[in-house]
Coordinates of C-alpha atoms in Angstrom, one line a residue:
Chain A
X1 CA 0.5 4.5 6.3
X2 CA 2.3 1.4 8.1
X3 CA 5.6 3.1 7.7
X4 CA 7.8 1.9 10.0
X5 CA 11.6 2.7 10.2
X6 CA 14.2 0.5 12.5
X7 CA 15.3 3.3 15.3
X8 CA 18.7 2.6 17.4
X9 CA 17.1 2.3 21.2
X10 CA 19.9 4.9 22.7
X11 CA 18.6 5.5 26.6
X12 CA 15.1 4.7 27.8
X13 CA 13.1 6.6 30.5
X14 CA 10.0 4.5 31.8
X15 CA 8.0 3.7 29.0
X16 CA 9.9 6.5 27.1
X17 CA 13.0 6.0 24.9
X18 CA 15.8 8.0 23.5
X19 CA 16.1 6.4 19.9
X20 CA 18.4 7.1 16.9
X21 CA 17.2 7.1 12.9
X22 CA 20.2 7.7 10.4
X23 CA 22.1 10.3 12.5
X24 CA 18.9 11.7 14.2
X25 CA 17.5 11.4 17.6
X26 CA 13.7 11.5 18.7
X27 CA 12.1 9.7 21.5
X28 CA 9.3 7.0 21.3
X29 CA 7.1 5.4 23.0
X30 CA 8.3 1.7 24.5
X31 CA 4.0 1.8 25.4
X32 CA 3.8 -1.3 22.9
X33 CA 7.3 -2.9 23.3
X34 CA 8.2 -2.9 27.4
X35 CA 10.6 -5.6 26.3
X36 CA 12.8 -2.8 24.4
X37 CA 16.4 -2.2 25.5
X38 CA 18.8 0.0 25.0
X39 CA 21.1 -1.4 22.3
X40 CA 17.9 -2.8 20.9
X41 CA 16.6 -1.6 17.3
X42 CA 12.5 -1.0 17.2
X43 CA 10.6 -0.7 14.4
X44 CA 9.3 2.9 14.7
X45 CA 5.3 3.8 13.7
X46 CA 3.7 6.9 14.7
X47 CA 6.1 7.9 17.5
X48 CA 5.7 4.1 19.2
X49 CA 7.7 0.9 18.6
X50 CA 5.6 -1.5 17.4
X51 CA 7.7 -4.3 17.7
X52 CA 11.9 -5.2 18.6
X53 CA 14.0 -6.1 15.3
X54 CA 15.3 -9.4 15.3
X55 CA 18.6 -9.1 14.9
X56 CA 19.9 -13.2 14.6
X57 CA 16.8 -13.1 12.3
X58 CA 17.9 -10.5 9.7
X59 CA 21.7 -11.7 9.4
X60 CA 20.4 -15.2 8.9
X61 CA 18.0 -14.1 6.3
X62 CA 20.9 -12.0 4.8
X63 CA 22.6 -15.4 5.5
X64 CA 20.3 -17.5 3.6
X65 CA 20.6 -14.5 0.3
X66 CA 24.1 -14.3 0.2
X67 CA 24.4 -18.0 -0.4
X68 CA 21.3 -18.3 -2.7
X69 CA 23.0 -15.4 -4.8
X70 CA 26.6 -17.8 -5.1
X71 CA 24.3 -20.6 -5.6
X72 CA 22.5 -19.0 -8.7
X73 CA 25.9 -17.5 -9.9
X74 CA 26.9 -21.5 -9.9
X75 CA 24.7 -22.4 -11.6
X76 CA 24.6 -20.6 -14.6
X77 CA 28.4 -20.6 -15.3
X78 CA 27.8 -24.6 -15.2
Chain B
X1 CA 20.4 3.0 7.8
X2 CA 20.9 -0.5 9.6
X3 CA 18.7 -3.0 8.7
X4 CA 17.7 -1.2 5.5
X5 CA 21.2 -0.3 3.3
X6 CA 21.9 -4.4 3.7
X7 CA 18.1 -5.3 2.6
X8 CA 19.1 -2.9 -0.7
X9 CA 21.9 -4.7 -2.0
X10 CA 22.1 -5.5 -6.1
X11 CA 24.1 -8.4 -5.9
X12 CA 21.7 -10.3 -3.7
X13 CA 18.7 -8.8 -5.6
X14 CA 20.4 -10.3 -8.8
X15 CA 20.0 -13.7 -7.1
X16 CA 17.3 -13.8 -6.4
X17 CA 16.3 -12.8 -9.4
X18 CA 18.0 -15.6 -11.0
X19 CA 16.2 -18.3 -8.5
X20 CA 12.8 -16.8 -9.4
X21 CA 13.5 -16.8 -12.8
X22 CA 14.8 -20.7 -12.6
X23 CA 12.1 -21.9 -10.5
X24 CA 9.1 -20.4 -11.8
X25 CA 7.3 -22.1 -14.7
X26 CA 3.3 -22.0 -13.7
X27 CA 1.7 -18.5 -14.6
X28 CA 0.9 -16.9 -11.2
X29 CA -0.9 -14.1 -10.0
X30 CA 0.6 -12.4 -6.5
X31 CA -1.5 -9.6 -5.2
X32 CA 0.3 -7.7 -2.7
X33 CA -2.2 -6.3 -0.2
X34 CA -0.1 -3.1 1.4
X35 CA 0.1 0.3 -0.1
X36 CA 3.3 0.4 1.2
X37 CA 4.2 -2.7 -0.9
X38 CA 2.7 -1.1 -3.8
X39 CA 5.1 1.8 -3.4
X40 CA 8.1 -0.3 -3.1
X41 CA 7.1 -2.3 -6.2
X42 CA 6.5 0.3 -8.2
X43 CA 9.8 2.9 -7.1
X44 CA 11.9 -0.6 -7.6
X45 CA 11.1 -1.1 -11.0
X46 CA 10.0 -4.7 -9.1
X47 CA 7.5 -5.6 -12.1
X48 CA 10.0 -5.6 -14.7
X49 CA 13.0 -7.7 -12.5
X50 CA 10.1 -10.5 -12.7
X51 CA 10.1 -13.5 -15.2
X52 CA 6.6 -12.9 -17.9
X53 CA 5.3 -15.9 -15.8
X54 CA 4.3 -13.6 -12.9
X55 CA 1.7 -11.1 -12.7
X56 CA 1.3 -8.7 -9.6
X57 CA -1.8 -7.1 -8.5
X58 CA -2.4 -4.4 -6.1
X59 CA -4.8 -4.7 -3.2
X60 CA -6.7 -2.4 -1.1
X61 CA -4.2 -2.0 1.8
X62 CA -4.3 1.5 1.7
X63 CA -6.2 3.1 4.9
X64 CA -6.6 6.4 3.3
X65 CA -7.4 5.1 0.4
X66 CA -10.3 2.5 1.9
X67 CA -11.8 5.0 3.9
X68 CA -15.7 6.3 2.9
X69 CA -16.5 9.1 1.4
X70 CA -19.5 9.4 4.4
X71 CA -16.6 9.5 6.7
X72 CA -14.5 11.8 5.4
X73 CA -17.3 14.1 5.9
X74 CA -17.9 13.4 9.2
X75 CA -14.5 14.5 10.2
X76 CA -15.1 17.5 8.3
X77 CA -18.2 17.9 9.6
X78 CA -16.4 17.7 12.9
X79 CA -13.4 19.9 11.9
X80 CA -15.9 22.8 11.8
X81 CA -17.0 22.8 15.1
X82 CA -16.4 26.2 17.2
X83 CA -13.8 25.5 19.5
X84 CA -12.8 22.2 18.2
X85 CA -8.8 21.6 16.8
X86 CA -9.1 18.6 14.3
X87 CA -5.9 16.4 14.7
X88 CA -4.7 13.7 12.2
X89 CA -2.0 12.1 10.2
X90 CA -1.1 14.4 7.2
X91 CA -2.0 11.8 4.5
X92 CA -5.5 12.2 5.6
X93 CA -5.7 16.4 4.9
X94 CA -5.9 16.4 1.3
X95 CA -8.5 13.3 1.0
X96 CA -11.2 15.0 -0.9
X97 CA -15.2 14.1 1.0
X98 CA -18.2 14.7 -1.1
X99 CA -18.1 18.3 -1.0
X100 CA -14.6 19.6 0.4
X101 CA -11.2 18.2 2.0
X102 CA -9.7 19.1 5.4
X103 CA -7.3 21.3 4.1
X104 CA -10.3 23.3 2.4
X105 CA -12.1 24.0 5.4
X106 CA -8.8 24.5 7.6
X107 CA -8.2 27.2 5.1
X108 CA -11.7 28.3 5.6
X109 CA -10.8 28.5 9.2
X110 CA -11.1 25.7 11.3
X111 CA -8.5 24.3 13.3
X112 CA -7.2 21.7 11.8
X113 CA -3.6 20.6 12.5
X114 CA -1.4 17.7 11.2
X115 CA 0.3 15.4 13.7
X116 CA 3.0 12.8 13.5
X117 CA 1.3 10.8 16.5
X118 CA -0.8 10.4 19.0
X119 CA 1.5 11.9 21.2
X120 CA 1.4 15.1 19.7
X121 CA -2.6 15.6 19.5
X122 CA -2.5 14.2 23.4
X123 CA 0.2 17.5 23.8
X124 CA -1.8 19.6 21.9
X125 CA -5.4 18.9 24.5
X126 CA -2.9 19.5 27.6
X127 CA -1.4 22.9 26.2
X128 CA -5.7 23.9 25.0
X129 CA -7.4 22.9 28.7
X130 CA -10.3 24.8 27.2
X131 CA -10.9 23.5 23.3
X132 CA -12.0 20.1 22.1
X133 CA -9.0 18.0 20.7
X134 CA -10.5 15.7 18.5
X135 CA -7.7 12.6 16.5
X136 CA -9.2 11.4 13.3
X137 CA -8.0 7.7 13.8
X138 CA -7.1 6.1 10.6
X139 CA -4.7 3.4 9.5
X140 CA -5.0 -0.8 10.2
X141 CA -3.9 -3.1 13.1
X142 CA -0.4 -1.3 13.3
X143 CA -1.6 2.0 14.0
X144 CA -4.7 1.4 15.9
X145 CA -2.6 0.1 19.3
X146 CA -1.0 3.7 19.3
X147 CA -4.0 5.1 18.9
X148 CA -5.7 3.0 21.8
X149 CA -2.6 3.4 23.6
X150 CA -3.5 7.4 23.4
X151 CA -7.2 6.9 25.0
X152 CA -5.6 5.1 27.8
X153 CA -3.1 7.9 28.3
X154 CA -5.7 10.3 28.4
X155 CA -7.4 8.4 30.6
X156 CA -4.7 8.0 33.1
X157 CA -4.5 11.4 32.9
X158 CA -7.9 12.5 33.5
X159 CA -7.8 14.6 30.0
X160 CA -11.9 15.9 29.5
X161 CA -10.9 17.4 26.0
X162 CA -9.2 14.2 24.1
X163 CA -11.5 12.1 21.5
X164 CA -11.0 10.3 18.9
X165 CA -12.9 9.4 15.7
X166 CA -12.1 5.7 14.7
X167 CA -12.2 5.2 11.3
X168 CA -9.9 2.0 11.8
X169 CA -9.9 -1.2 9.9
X170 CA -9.3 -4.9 10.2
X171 CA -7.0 -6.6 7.2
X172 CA -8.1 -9.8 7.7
X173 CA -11.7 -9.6 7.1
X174 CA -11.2 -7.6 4.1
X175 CA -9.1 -9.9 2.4
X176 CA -12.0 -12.8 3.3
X177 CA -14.2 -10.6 1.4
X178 CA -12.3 -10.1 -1.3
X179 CA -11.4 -13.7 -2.1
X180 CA -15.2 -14.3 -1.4
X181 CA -16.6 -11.7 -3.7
X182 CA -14.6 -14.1 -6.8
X183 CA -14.0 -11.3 -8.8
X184 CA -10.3 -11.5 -8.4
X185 CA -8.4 -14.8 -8.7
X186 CA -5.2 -14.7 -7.4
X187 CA -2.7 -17.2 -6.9
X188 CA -0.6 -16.0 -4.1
X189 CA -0.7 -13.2 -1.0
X190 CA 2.1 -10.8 -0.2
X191 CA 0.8 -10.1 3.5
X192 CA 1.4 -7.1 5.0
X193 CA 4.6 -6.8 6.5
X194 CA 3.7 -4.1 9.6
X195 CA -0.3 -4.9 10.0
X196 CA 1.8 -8.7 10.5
X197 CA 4.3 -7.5 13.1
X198 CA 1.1 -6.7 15.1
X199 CA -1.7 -9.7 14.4
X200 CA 1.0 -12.3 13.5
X201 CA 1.9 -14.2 10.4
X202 CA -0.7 -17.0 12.0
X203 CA -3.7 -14.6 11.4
X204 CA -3.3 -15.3 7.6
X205 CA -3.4 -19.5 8.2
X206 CA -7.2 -19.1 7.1
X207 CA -6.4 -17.8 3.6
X208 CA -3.7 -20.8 2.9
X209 CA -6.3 -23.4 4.4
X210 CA -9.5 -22.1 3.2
X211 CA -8.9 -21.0 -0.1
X212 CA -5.8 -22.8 -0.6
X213 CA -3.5 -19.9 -1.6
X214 CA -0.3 -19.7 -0.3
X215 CA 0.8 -16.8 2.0
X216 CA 3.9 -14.7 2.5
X217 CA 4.9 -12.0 5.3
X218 CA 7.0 -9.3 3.2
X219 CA 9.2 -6.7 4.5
X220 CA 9.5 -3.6 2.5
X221 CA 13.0 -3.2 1.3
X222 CA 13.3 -4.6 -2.4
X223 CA 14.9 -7.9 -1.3
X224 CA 12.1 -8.8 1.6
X225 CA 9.4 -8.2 -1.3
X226 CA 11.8 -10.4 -4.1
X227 CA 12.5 -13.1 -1.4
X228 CA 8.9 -13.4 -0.6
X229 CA 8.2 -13.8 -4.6
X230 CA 10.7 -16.5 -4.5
X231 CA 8.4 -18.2 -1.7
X232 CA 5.3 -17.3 -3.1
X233 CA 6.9 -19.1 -6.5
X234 CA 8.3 -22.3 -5.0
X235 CA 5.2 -23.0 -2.7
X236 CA 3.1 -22.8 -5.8
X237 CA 5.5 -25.0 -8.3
X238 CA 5.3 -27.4 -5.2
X239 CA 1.2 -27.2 -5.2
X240 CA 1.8 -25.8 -1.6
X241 CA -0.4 -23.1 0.6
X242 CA 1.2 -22.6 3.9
X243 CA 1.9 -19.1 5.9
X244 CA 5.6 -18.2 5.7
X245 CA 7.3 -15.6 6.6
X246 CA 9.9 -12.9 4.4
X247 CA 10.4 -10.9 7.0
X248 CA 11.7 -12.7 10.3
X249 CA 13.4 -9.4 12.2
X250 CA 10.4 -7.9 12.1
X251 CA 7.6 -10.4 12.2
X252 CA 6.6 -13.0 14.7
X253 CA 3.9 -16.1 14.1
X254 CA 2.2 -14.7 17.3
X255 CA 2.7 -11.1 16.8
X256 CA 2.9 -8.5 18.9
X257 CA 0.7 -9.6 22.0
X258 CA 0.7 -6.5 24.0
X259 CA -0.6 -4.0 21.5
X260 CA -3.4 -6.3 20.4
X261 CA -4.1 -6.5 24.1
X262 CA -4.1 -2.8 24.5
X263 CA -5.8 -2.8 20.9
X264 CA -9.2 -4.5 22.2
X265 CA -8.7 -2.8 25.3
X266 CA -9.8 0.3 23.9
X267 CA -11.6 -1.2 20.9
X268 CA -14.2 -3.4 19.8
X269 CA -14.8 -4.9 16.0
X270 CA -17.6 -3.1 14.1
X271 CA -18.7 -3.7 10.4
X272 CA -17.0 -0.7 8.4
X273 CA -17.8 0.8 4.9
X274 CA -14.7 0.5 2.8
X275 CA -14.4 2.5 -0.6
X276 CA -15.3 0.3 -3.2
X277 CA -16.2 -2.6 -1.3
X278 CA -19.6 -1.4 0.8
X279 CA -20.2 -2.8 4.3
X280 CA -17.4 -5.5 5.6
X281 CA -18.8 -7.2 8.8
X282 CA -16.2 -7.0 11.5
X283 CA -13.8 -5.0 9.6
X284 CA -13.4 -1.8 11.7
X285 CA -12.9 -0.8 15.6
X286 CA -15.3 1.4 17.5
X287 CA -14.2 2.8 20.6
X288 CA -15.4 -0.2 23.4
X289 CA -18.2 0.6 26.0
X290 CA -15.6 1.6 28.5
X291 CA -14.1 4.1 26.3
X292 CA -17.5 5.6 24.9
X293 CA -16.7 9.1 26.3
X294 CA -14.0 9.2 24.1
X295 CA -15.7 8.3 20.8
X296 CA -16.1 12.1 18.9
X297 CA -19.1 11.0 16.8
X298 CA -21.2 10.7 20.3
X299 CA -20.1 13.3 22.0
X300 CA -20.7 15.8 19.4
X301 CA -23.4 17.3 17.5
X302 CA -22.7 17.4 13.5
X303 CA -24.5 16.9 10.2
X304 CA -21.9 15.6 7.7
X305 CA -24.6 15.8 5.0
X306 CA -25.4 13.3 2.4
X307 CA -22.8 11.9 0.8
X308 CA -21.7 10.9 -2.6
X309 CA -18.5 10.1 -5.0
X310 CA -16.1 12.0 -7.6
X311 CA -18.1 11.3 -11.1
X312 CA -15.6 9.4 -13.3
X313 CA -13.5 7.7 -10.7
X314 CA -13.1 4.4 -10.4
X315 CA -11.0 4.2 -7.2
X316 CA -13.3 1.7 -5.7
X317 CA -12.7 -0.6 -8.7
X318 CA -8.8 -0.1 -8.3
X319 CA -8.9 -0.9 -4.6
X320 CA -10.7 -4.1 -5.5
X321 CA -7.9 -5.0 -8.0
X322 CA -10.6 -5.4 -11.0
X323 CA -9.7 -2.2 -12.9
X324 CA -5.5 -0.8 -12.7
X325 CA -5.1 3.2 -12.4
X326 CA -4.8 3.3 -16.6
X327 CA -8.0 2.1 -17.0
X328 CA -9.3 5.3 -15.3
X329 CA -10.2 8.4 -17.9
X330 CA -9.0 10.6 -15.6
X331 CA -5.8 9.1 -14.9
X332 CA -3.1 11.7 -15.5
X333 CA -5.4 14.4 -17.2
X334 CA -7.6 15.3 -14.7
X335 CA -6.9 13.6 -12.1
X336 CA -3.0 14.1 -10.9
X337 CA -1.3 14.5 -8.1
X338 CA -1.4 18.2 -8.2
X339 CA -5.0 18.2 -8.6
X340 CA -6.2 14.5 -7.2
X341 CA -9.5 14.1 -7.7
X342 CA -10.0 9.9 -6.0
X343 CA -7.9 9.1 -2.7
X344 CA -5.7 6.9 -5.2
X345 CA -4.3 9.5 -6.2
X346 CA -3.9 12.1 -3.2
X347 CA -2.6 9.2 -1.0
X348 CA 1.0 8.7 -1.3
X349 CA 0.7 5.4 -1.4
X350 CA -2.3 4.9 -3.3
X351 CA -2.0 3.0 -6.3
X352 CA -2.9 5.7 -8.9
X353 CA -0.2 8.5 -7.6
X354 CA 2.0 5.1 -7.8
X355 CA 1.1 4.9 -11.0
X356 CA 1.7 8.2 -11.9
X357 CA 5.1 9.2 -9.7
X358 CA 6.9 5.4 -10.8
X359 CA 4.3 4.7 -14.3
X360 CA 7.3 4.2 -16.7
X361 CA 9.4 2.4 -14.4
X362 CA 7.1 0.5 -12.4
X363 CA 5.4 -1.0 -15.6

């Protein structure tokens, strides 16, 4: 019921955007997220973006994985 | 998919994996709250990646699931009306009321039609000037801003025929009520990962200061639920209950300040019956004073009837994490997918069709 997919922001139109979803476009509502730009990935709900993915954010979490993965690899060949 | 494929990958799930398994001695109990987290858990296999130290429990984050039997006869109730077209989210259509479901009556004859949005029911009452458009409004804090975000549309637009029935609720007070009742005991919270990218990771800071158990913001890709079992785990070995977040391209402390703004616009907190649970003070959304000639259940005549539930289902007891789905007799005889007979099992992301779909793997 809180489904929400990240959506490429491709062109936007006022408060409406042209957005992308594996190979697929559909526009959305930028109604919740004015902030949105093109180049931007949304998290898509309903036909709105509910919020603007965090791009720094996810490749430091994946950051922060990758070296916990070597770190446990580490430490169980010690 | 960007910013899905890279939150799938089996190397770093196998890490992680490895630093639960290292760090977690106590024996814990994580209840994750979202039916979407359910889902994930369960199609994962999640349960069995995780050391015997840590039990999970499901929660009542299901909207469908939660919502009253007395309501789902209102809409039905509503549904029948000459001239009206009955729009809603599909997961709602085969949610059985006391006596019939919105697909029954639609194949009795009324109008009922499934949307993917607001948008779409506000297209359908400008393409039918002369019929009643009427959007059952279900779903939390992340989909009640697109539904307040429809009234104001309508508004702007000087639309006569658009209401809306708001059957919304409020995570938050629900969760309160559910640590208060003490029947459950848990020892951490997955937090919902959307509901959160709305109210804010901050909204949970009660639950880690008042009831000391730690809190965790989870995506819902299997690595955003395994890192936030990884927090959960070294915030409790380290006797810790603080709000953190598992989720940080998705989910601010704040949230999402514009759609609660447009949110309370529109609506106004209400106590709400949840399935299972009875009367939560504060827990729904009524359509505010200013937006009253939206609200369907005023501007309408309509006698839902009396109402009552399934004989034999426990659903309620599922949604307050005291029973699981196998403790149900009618689990997976008469009651199935096919032929659900609790909104557990009709909703895909109820915990009983989770059960059923994912049972071997998810267990």
């Amino acid at each position: 019921m809180c489904l929400a997919i990240p959506a490429l922001v491709k062109s936007i139109d006022g408060s409406v955007a042209e957005v992308e979803i594996g190979g697929v476009s559909r526009r959305a509502s930028l109604l919740l997220t004015p902030e949105a730009m093109v180049g931007d990935y949304v998290l898509l709900h309903t036909g709105y973006a509910i919020n603007v993915v965090n791009q720094e954010e996810a490749e430091e979490t994946l950051r922060i994985l990758e070296e916990m993965a070597q770190g446990a690899a580490d430490e169980e060949e010690a | 998919m960007k910013f899905v494929d890279e939150f799938r990958r089996s190397e770093l799930a196998r890490g992680l994996i490895r630093s639960i398994q290292q760090h977690s001695t106590k024996r814990v109990r994580l209840m994750e709250f979202c039916g979407g987290h359910t889902v994930a858990i369960m199609k994962h296999g999640i349960r069995q990646l995780l050391p015997a130290t840590i039990e999970m429990l499901s929660g009542p984050g299901c909207p469908v699931c939660v919502t009253d039997n007395a309501d789902i006869d209102k809409a039905i109730a509503l549904a029948r009306i000459p001239g009206v077209i009955l729009a809603t989210f599909g997961d709602m259509i085969r949610v059985p009321g006391s006596r019939s479901s919105l697909q029954e009556v639609k194949a009795d004859g009324s109008d009922v039609r499934i949307v993917y949005s607001t948008l779409d029911a506000l297209q359908i009452a400008r393409e039918n000037p002369s019929r009643s458009v009427i959007f059952l409004g279900i779903g939390f804090e992340t989909t009640a801003p697109t539904v307040a975000a429809s009234v104001i549309q309508a508004e702007q637009e000087g639309m006569r025929n658009y209401y809306v029935i708001s059957l919304h609720k409020l995570c938050p007070p629900v969760i309160k009520e559910l640590l208060d009742s003490g029947e459950v005991k848990v020892s951490g919270l997955i937090c919902p990962g959307h509901v959160s990218a709305i109210v804010g990771s901050r909204s949970w800071e009660f639950i880690a200061r008042d009831y000391g158990i730690p809190c965790v913001v989870s995506g819902f890709e299997p690595l955003d639920i395994l890192q936030c079992v990884y927090m959960l785990v070294l915030q409790i070995e380290q006797a810790e209950s603080k709000v953190e977040i598992a989720y940080r391209r998705g989910v601010r402390p704040e949230g999402n300040q514009r759609a609660l703004e447009l949110m309370y616009q529109v609506f106004e907190p209400c106590s709400a019956r949840w399935r299972g649970m009875g009367l939560v003070p504060d827990s729904g959304l009524r359509l505010s004073k200013a937006y009253q000639r939206f609200d369907a259940e005023l501007a309408f005549e309509f006698d839902p009837g009396p109402a009552f539930e399934p004989k034999g289902c426990i659903c309620g007891e599922v949604l307050r994490a005291v029973k699981t789905p196998r403790d149900c007799k009618l689990f997976g005889t008469v009651c199935t997918p096919a032929s659900p007979v609790g909104p557990c099992m009709v909703s895909s992301e109820g915990s009983c069709a989770a059960y059923y779909i994912y049972g071997a793997a998810g267990e």
